[in-house]
Amino acid sequence: SSDSEFESASEKVAESKQHEINSEGTEMRSQISDHSLKRKAVLTTDSGNCTAEEASESEVENSSLNEGDDEEGSHDESEVEESNRKGIRDTEAKKSGRIKPTKFKSVEAEEDDVENLLREEEEYEEKIDFSADTTGALKWKEDLTQKAAEAFLRQQRSTPNLRKLVYGTAVEDEDQE
Amino acid sequence: MAGEAQCLSYAGCNFLRQRLVLATLSGRPLKIRKIRAKEEDPGLRDFEASFIRLIDKVTNGSRIEINQTGTTLYYQPGLLYGGSLEHDCSPSRSIGYYLESLLCLAPFMKHPLKIILRGVTNDQVDPSVDVLKATALPLLKKFGIDGEGLEIKINRRGMPPKGGGEILFACPVRKVLQPVQFTDPGKIKRIRGTAYSVRVSPQMANRMVESARSILNKFLPDIYIYTDHMKGVNSGKSPGFGLCLTAETINGTVLSAELASNPQGQGAAVLPEELGQNCAKLLLEEVYRGGCVDSTNQSLVLLLMTLGQRDVSKVLLGPLSPYTIEFLRHLRSFFQIMFKIETKTPEEEHMGGEKVLMTCVGIGFSNLSKTIR
């Protein structure tokens, strides 16, 4: 339950941020630095015109994805990564155009890399990563997100559900009610 | 209280103390079958029989039935009565075995408990009286059980196998317990300890202190280890020595570790230097495990949280011990209470090993026997 609270809270922040960006498109650079400061709280870095309906829609999608298996998550992440590189180049062009809503899973206190990864979106745009459009971008940086995603999922699996271990499996069902 | 409650049935000799204590507090009758039924020496052991006698002493109107071989025990709890008592504990377990359960029961007596326990004060199995004095009493204070009346005093030390120690345990009564929010242990502020020796050279204690300090001095300067050499009648019947260490944090959490020498005539002789070093390492291990309550008192804190007012209590613990896990299951069967158990990774807490955050709502237990003045 705390997860979903956090999710909705940060969703709100993200939304308000998006409106800000909308109205003050010229102040993009300052926004970016602002973003990097608030990365923990605001999981999305978005320059989009996201309406409230879209946002709620994405949340619904997102929650259904959360319940799905981990496989899907890692698949999405590779997509995100691809779109990252693509997105950066046409960031400037996109700024005034239409933008898709961002979706994310909430991951409390995870590393930023992992947070990045857990966003799943067709055309996600990353503005801060300058190293990627440099020609001499370092190789080891390329699949950092992928590696982090794997590490996160590995850890997630290895952490046991203590309540289940202590009280047995039957507890889980009655607990949900 | 008792009559209409359903009888709980268990098999096996494990967790006898837990079951008897929880049955007494909840007022539910208890039946335990197959106590060591398949062993060569079946039935209850002498220390268990002594424990049952102790429960009988502190309660009024309990009905205890044990079959001829001692493999089946029926217990219908009476009311917790308390008062001034004496009890001779079996020397096969230390007084800590009995005292741990008394700590759970004492706050809910009709009359404040003041009991003299005789037997083994320090051994290698159970938490020693020194450790319980240093860790459990501060814990009780957090739940509002405090004041002049709360004390553990070691009159005589007794080492296994023969014992001969004597302690005094006194505890005031409370109508209700306060809920606790105990989630931040804080940093270690100081280390205290007791190095005791009886019927051996008093130099043993100094040697233990020196070797323990050789390890602990690297971490913080505020270390003081008392040496406690008891003589004459105060030294019990068997020789031995040992060390208890406690680490106190800025938020009042006390973590403990202890070691005792091998009983006379059992196992190889232990060097005091070795014992001191190992005990210091055990303390470091305990600090690594961390949490707001040390591993000896996990079940005590969970019980007191359960019996609190109808309010949320939280406590951060280190890894749960097997005894605590079974205790949680027993709490569910006796009080229908389940804890919310959340794991906290070391990265989140910036320290030590994995932690567990335990949350529950108290059942609103109140001491019915206590008259309001």
XYZ file of C-alpha atoms in Angstrom:
550
model
C 0.000 0.000 0.000
C 2.873 2.356 0.721
C 4.147 1.748 -2.773
C 0.979 2.929 -4.398
C 0.823 5.975 -2.183
C 4.271 6.900 -3.157
C 3.428 6.283 -6.739
C 0.452 8.584 -6.775
C 2.311 11.252 -4.858
C 5.172 11.328 -7.282
C 2.733 11.163 -10.137
C 1.251 14.396 -8.917
C 4.607 16.027 -8.651
C 5.475 14.870 -12.111
C 2.259 16.245 -13.468
C 2.730 19.667 -11.982
C 6.238 19.676 -13.282
C 4.975 18.924 -16.733
C 2.599 21.856 -16.652
C 5.398 24.085 -15.577
C 7.485 22.947 -18.448
C 4.616 23.558 -20.788
C 4.242 27.151 -19.836
C 7.892 27.920 -19.570
C 9.496 26.027 -22.355
C 12.321 28.481 -22.554
C 13.555 27.691 -19.114
C 14.319 24.168 -20.094
C 17.899 24.161 -18.941
C 17.117 25.288 -15.451
C 14.423 22.687 -15.299
C 16.922 20.047 -16.129
C 19.183 20.908 -13.255
C 16.141 21.081 -11.087
C 15.243 17.608 -12.189
C 18.571 16.189 -11.367
C 18.182 17.505 -7.863
C 14.771 16.024 -7.386
C 15.456 12.758 -9.061
C 14.665 10.748 -5.983
C 11.259 12.224 -5.562
C 10.304 12.666 -9.177
C 10.920 9.519 -11.021
C 10.010 10.891 -14.389
C 12.000 13.394 -16.325
C 9.517 14.582 -18.820
C 8.964 17.568 -20.982
C 5.517 16.509 -22.066
C 2.093 18.041 -22.064
C 0.468 15.436 -20.037
C -3.182 15.817 -19.231
C -4.726 14.479 -16.095
C -6.638 11.784 -17.973
C -3.536 10.510 -19.629
C -1.731 10.416 -16.374
C -4.394 8.390 -14.645
C -4.602 6.092 -17.610
C -0.932 5.435 -17.480
C -1.219 4.705 -13.818
C -3.786 2.049 -14.449
C -1.640 0.455 -17.067
C 1.275 0.683 -14.809
C -0.411 -0.992 -11.876
C -1.456 -3.889 -14.032
C 2.086 -4.208 -15.210
C 3.368 -4.201 -11.687
C 1.411 -7.296 -10.933
C 2.802 -8.986 -13.980
C 5.937 -11.008 -13.958
C 9.461 -9.724 -13.820
C 10.207 -10.860 -17.324
C 8.064 -8.143 -18.722
C 9.846 -5.576 -16.644
C 13.256 -6.459 -17.949
C 11.927 -6.559 -21.490
C 10.560 -3.084 -21.103
C 13.802 -1.886 -19.780
C 15.697 -2.830 -22.865
C 13.108 -0.909 -24.819
C 13.551 2.059 -22.614
C 17.206 1.929 -23.131
C 16.868 1.955 -26.863
C 14.482 4.798 -26.773
C 16.841 6.618 -24.505
C 19.443 6.916 -27.136
C 16.992 7.716 -29.835
C 15.095 10.135 -27.683
C 18.034 12.265 -26.780
C 18.699 13.259 -30.331
C 15.245 14.514 -31.020
C 14.702 16.054 -27.637
C 14.866 19.537 -28.981
C 12.416 18.810 -31.764
C 10.021 17.146 -29.372
C 9.979 19.897 -26.856
C 7.146 21.795 -28.469
C 5.457 18.770 -29.981
C 3.171 16.164 -28.486
C 4.590 13.979 -25.822
C 3.505 10.697 -24.424
C 2.826 10.364 -20.762
C 5.534 8.743 -18.755
C 4.956 5.711 -16.755
C 7.033 4.298 -14.047
C 7.106 1.846 -11.273
C 7.860 3.252 -7.909
C 11.017 1.973 -6.428
C 11.738 3.462 -3.099
C 15.302 4.379 -2.447
C 16.685 2.489 -5.378
C 19.621 3.695 -7.357
C 18.866 6.160 -10.081
C 19.854 3.676 -12.739
C 17.264 1.284 -11.571
C 14.661 3.966 -11.453
C 15.408 4.841 -15.008
C 14.998 1.357 -16.093
C 11.723 0.765 -14.480
C 10.052 3.325 -16.608
C 8.434 1.749 -19.525
C 7.473 3.945 -22.360
C 7.559 3.903 -26.104
C 9.362 7.149 -26.618
C 11.068 8.051 -23.474
C 13.334 11.060 -23.541
C 16.431 11.539 -21.501
C 17.857 15.025 -21.481
C 20.656 14.842 -19.014
C 22.700 12.060 -20.493
C 25.127 14.014 -22.675
C 27.660 11.239 -22.886
C 25.395 9.223 -25.131
C 25.400 11.650 -28.054
C 29.122 12.224 -27.835
C 30.884 10.226 -30.474
C 33.460 8.870 -28.075
C 30.907 7.557 -25.602
C 32.389 4.905 -23.434
C 31.471 1.356 -24.132
C 30.985 0.242 -20.576
C 28.293 2.809 -20.095
C 26.110 1.319 -22.765
C 24.293 -1.374 -20.932
C 24.604 0.038 -17.454
C 20.863 0.276 -17.132
C 20.474 -3.299 -18.261
C 22.996 -4.482 -15.717
C 21.362 -2.503 -12.962
C 17.981 -3.888 -13.899
C 19.264 -7.400 -13.662
C 20.884 -6.706 -10.327
C 17.686 -5.225 -9.000
C 15.556 -8.122 -10.111
C 18.038 -10.617 -8.750
C 17.908 -8.928 -5.395
C 14.149 -8.697 -5.466
C 13.894 -12.408 -5.988
C 16.407 -13.267 -3.308
C 14.621 -11.225 -0.612
C 12.202 -13.591 1.066
C 8.719 -12.662 2.125
C 9.230 -12.985 5.862
C 5.574 -12.780 6.746
C 4.901 -15.734 4.534
C 7.771 -17.662 6.056
C 6.628 -16.993 9.575
C 2.893 -17.415 9.287
C 2.635 -19.791 6.351
C 1.086 -19.363 2.931
C -2.543 -19.270 4.051
C -1.888 -15.934 5.700
C -1.245 -14.143 2.454
C -4.805 -14.639 1.251
C -6.558 -13.513 4.386
C -4.187 -10.626 4.640
C -5.230 -9.192 1.297
C -8.800 -8.704 2.394
C -11.575 -15.726 31.898
C -10.487 -19.307 31.477
C -13.630 -21.417 31.445
C -15.052 -20.749 27.992
C -11.699 -20.418 26.208
C -10.753 -23.184 23.870
C -8.008 -25.587 24.865
C -4.879 -25.459 22.746
C -3.077 -28.670 22.010
C 0.564 -29.154 21.125
C 2.921 -32.062 20.698
C 6.565 -32.202 21.694
C 8.781 -30.724 24.351
C 9.955 -27.649 22.456
C 8.987 -24.139 23.474
C 7.441 -25.302 26.735
C 8.152 -21.995 28.452
C 6.588 -19.930 25.661
C 3.467 -22.035 25.722
C 3.025 -21.936 29.466
C 3.657 -18.191 29.637
C 1.247 -17.376 26.819
C -1.386 -19.732 28.207
C -1.117 -17.966 31.564
C -1.414 -14.503 30.044
C -4.254 -15.385 27.693
C -6.052 -17.559 30.231
C -6.424 -20.389 27.765
C -5.964 -23.978 28.892
C -3.146 -25.891 27.291
C -2.428 -29.516 26.585
C 0.982 -30.749 25.536
C 1.352 -34.337 24.434
C 4.249 -36.564 23.426
C 6.869 -34.879 25.573
C 9.996 -36.851 24.643
C 7.743 -39.860 24.153
C 10.192 -41.787 22.007
C 13.331 -41.145 24.000
C 14.987 -43.555 26.347
C 14.331 -41.190 29.203
C 10.799 -40.019 28.417
C 8.849 -37.151 29.862
C 9.633 -33.827 31.421
C 13.158 -33.080 32.614
C 13.918 -31.797 36.075
C 14.409 -28.214 34.916
C 11.030 -28.270 33.177
C 9.383 -29.698 36.272
C 11.034 -26.939 38.275
C 9.719 -24.375 35.803
C 6.176 -25.731 36.127
C 6.470 -25.512 39.911
C 7.574 -21.903 39.531
C 4.531 -21.098 37.364
C 2.373 -22.757 39.984
C 3.959 -20.539 42.654
C 3.351 -17.227 40.909
C -0.250 -18.065 39.989
C -3.279 -18.770 42.091
C -5.714 -21.499 41.170
C -3.773 -23.124 38.351
C -4.554 -26.728 37.600
C -1.631 -28.788 36.408
C -1.963 -32.436 35.498
C 0.937 -34.561 34.384
C 0.576 -38.207 33.507
C 2.658 -40.920 35.114
C 5.463 -40.984 32.555
C 5.496 -37.208 32.291
C 4.833 -37.255 28.565
C 1.518 -35.392 28.738
C 0.902 -32.090 30.450
C -2.426 -30.387 30.970
C -2.371 -26.826 32.248
C -5.324 -24.715 33.155
C -4.003 -21.305 34.125
C -5.122 -19.476 37.199
C -4.651 -15.811 38.015
C -1.236 -14.267 38.314
C -0.809 -13.559 41.989
C 2.789 -12.548 42.679
C 3.960 -11.444 46.101
C 7.139 -12.377 47.934
C 8.374 -15.774 46.856
C 11.400 -18.025 46.772
C 12.279 -20.717 44.291
C 15.076 -23.228 43.964
C 15.868 -23.576 40.282
C 17.246 -26.789 38.881
C 21.009 -26.495 38.378
C 20.803 -28.121 34.926
C 19.657 -24.784 33.472
C 20.649 -21.356 34.618
C 18.416 -18.885 36.421
C 18.135 -17.002 33.133
C 15.876 -19.779 31.841
C 13.386 -19.058 34.615
C 13.942 -15.331 34.746
C 13.192 -14.816 31.046
C 9.663 -16.110 31.566
C 9.194 -14.243 34.821
C 10.058 -11.020 33.000
C 7.105 -11.699 30.687
C 4.693 -12.403 33.529
C 5.799 -10.063 36.307
C 4.152 -6.813 35.098
C 0.721 -8.470 35.118
C 0.654 -9.832 38.670
C -1.931 -8.895 41.277
C 0.780 -8.019 43.791
C 4.233 -6.797 42.781
C 6.533 -9.770 42.392
C 9.557 -10.054 44.630
C 11.229 -13.378 44.180
C 14.485 -14.959 45.257
C 15.783 -17.484 42.751
C 18.555 -19.905 43.641
C 20.668 -21.905 41.232
C 23.149 -21.240 38.440
C 23.538 -17.556 37.621
C 25.794 -17.863 34.573
C 26.112 -20.739 32.137
C 26.838 -21.275 28.478
C 23.289 -21.988 27.335
C 20.834 -19.446 28.691
C 21.135 -15.680 28.898
C 22.870 -14.930 32.162
C 21.403 -12.836 34.932
C 23.952 -10.100 34.163
C 22.786 -9.813 30.571
C 19.109 -9.795 31.482
C 19.802 -7.149 34.080
C 21.581 -4.992 31.509
C 19.197 -5.482 28.581
C 15.722 -6.551 29.716
C 15.275 -3.974 32.466
C 15.855 -0.953 30.174
C 13.401 -2.576 27.776
C 10.696 -2.925 30.421
C 11.215 0.730 31.297
C 10.354 1.722 27.736
C 6.934 0.147 28.165
C 6.262 2.152 31.287
C 7.270 -0.542 33.770
C 9.734 1.312 35.917
C 10.251 2.939 39.260
C 11.927 1.935 42.465
C 10.515 -1.562 42.462
C 12.211 -2.782 39.297
C 15.486 -4.518 39.974
C 17.612 -7.607 39.526
C 20.252 -8.095 42.152
C 22.894 -10.782 42.181
C 23.480 -11.771 45.784
C 25.632 -14.790 45.055
C 27.127 -16.124 41.900
C 26.806 -19.786 41.088
C 28.485 -21.540 38.197
C 27.518 -24.914 36.746
C 27.489 -27.783 37.505
C 26.676 -27.257 41.177
C 25.288 -23.749 41.207
C 24.773 -22.119 44.556
C 23.952 -18.655 43.251
C 21.156 -16.442 44.413
C 19.412 -13.488 42.856
C 16.591 -11.178 43.747
C 14.101 -10.109 41.107
C 11.536 -7.460 41.876
C 9.077 -5.919 39.430
C 6.212 -3.473 39.901
C 2.793 -4.091 38.349
C 1.100 -2.010 35.680
C -2.485 -1.835 34.551
C -1.671 -1.073 30.944
C 1.496 -0.932 28.881
C 2.501 1.992 26.724
C 2.855 1.466 22.989
C 6.379 1.954 21.665
C 7.803 3.444 18.480
C 11.282 2.118 18.430
C 12.688 2.330 14.938
C 15.981 4.149 15.188
C 18.686 2.475 17.240
C 21.221 5.248 16.708
C 24.960 4.972 16.997
C 26.898 3.156 19.667
C 27.765 5.472 22.511
C 29.547 3.300 25.029
C 30.468 -0.220 25.968
C 30.102 -1.606 29.451
C 30.690 -5.060 30.767
C 31.227 -7.340 33.698
C 34.064 -9.810 33.973
C 33.289 -12.214 36.783
C 35.309 -14.938 38.382
C 34.431 -17.247 41.230
C 36.648 -19.772 42.966
C 39.479 -19.052 40.536
C 42.272 -16.508 40.651
C 40.909 -12.934 40.605
C 43.516 -12.265 37.954
C 41.343 -14.173 35.459
C 38.898 -11.269 35.316
C 41.666 -8.777 34.576
C 43.014 -10.968 31.803
C 39.586 -11.153 30.168
C 39.128 -7.399 30.411
C 42.478 -6.713 28.833
C 41.930 -9.003 25.862
C 38.393 -7.747 25.230
C 39.620 -4.171 25.313
C 42.388 -4.982 22.854
C 39.678 -5.511 20.240
C 37.084 -2.950 21.290
C 39.478 -0.038 21.854
C 39.870 0.287 18.093
C 36.238 1.319 17.720
C 35.400 3.704 20.519
C 37.067 5.106 23.602
C 34.209 4.892 26.106
C 34.696 1.350 27.395
C 34.480 0.264 30.971
C 34.460 -3.346 32.028
C 33.887 -4.020 35.696
C 35.652 -6.889 37.355
C 33.538 -8.800 39.787
C 35.292 -11.333 41.971
C 33.071 -12.902 44.567
C 34.480 -14.676 47.581
C 33.396 -17.033 50.308
C 29.710 -17.921 50.466
C 28.969 -15.503 47.628
C 30.986 -17.531 45.159
C 28.722 -20.548 44.871
C 29.827 -24.155 44.725
C 31.725 -24.471 41.443
C 34.645 -22.567 39.957
C 34.338 -20.598 36.727
C 34.641 -17.245 35.057
C 33.063 -15.352 32.186
C 32.418 -12.045 30.532
C 29.286 -10.077 29.611
C 29.540 -7.074 27.333
C 26.865 -4.531 26.489
C 26.919 -1.801 23.877
C 24.621 1.140 24.493
C 23.487 3.501 21.743
C 22.605 7.173 21.928
C 18.908 6.236 21.770
C 19.123 3.837 24.690
C 19.271 0.544 22.819
C 21.351 -2.058 24.610
C 23.002 -4.863 22.654
C 24.719 -7.648 24.495
C 27.094 -10.566 24.166
C 28.435 -13.017 26.690
C 30.624 -16.053 27.141
C 31.337 -18.312 30.081
C 34.080 -20.813 30.781
C 33.419 -24.516 30.447
C 31.927 -26.067 33.590
C 34.371 -27.855 35.834
C 35.210 -31.280 34.508
C 33.509 -30.738 31.123
C 35.465 -29.875 28.004
C 38.907 -28.360 27.738
C 40.060 -25.520 29.922
C 39.428 -22.120 28.366
C 42.026 -19.384 28.388
C 40.653 -16.118 29.723
C 42.397 -14.209 26.915
C 40.690 -16.309 24.302
C 37.337 -15.952 26.013
C 37.712 -12.175 26.244
C 38.563 -11.832 22.571
C 35.775 -14.128 21.447
C 33.264 -12.282 23.563
C 34.357 -8.956 22.072
C 33.893 -10.434 18.610
C 30.453 -11.682 19.560
C 29.554 -8.160 20.617
C 30.713 -6.825 17.260
C 28.581 -9.480 15.586
C 25.589 -8.391 17.643
C 26.216 -4.767 16.699
C 26.313 -5.816 13.052
C 22.963 -7.588 13.423
C 21.750 -4.498 15.218
C 18.173 -3.427 15.634
C 16.643 -1.631 18.574
C 16.472 -4.730 20.738
C 19.196 -7.350 20.980
C 18.534 -10.912 19.907
C 18.038 -12.214 23.461
C 15.046 -9.985 24.082
C 13.295 -10.121 20.720
C 10.453 -12.249 21.978
C 10.028 -10.171 25.147
C 9.611 -6.961 23.175
C 7.146 -8.600 20.788
C 5.086 -9.907 23.684
C 4.965 -6.525 25.399
C 3.955 -4.897 22.119
C 1.163 -7.428 21.724
C -0.107 -6.805 25.230
C -0.041 -3.016 24.833
C -2.974 -0.675 24.451
C -4.961 -0.636 21.237
C -2.373 1.422 19.478
C 0.315 0.870 16.899
C 3.701 -0.273 18.145
C 6.770 -0.495 15.969
C 10.161 -1.970 16.581
C 13.186 -2.489 14.362
C 14.916 -5.804 14.975
C 17.951 -7.544 13.636
C 17.481 -10.915 11.914
C 14.764 -12.892 13.689
C 16.003 -15.794 15.770
C 14.320 -19.203 15.337
C 12.966 -18.879 18.865
C 11.369 -15.550 17.958
C 9.826 -16.965 14.801
C 8.159 -19.724 16.785
C 7.115 -17.151 19.351
C 5.360 -15.157 16.607
C 3.421 -18.271 15.623
C 2.454 -18.872 19.214
C 1.345 -15.253 19.591
C -0.964 -15.829 16.669
C -2.526 -18.941 18.175
C -2.940 -17.506 21.676
C -3.835 -13.889 20.932
C -4.921 -13.954 17.243
C -2.397 -11.272 16.499
C -0.220 -11.076 13.432
C 2.676 -8.734 12.977
C 3.456 -6.774 9.868
C 6.963 -7.844 8.959
C 9.004 -5.677 6.601
C 12.588 -6.301 5.647
C 14.885 -3.331 5.558
C 17.999 -3.754 3.475
C 21.288 -2.486 4.885
C 21.502 0.130 2.110
C 18.327 1.752 3.347
C 19.536 1.905 6.910
C 23.191 2.614 6.120
C 24.433 0.092 8.624
C 24.977 -3.520 9.537
C 23.048 -6.517 8.324
C 19.454 -6.890 7.259
C 16.865 -5.478 9.595
C 13.236 -6.341 10.145
C 10.586 -3.808 11.007
C 7.859 -5.351 13.147
C 4.554 -3.538 13.463
C 1.449 -4.524 15.385
C -1.615 -3.123 17.076
C -1.827 -4.050 20.745
C -4.717 -6.212 21.875
C -5.589 -3.791 24.668
C -4.611 -6.199 27.411
C -5.157 -4.799 30.876
C -4.197 -6.225 34.201
C -7.560 -7.194 35.636
C -6.157 -8.228 38.975
C -4.666 -4.865 39.758
C -6.864 -2.691 41.906
C -6.921 0.986 41.099
C -5.858 3.132 43.985
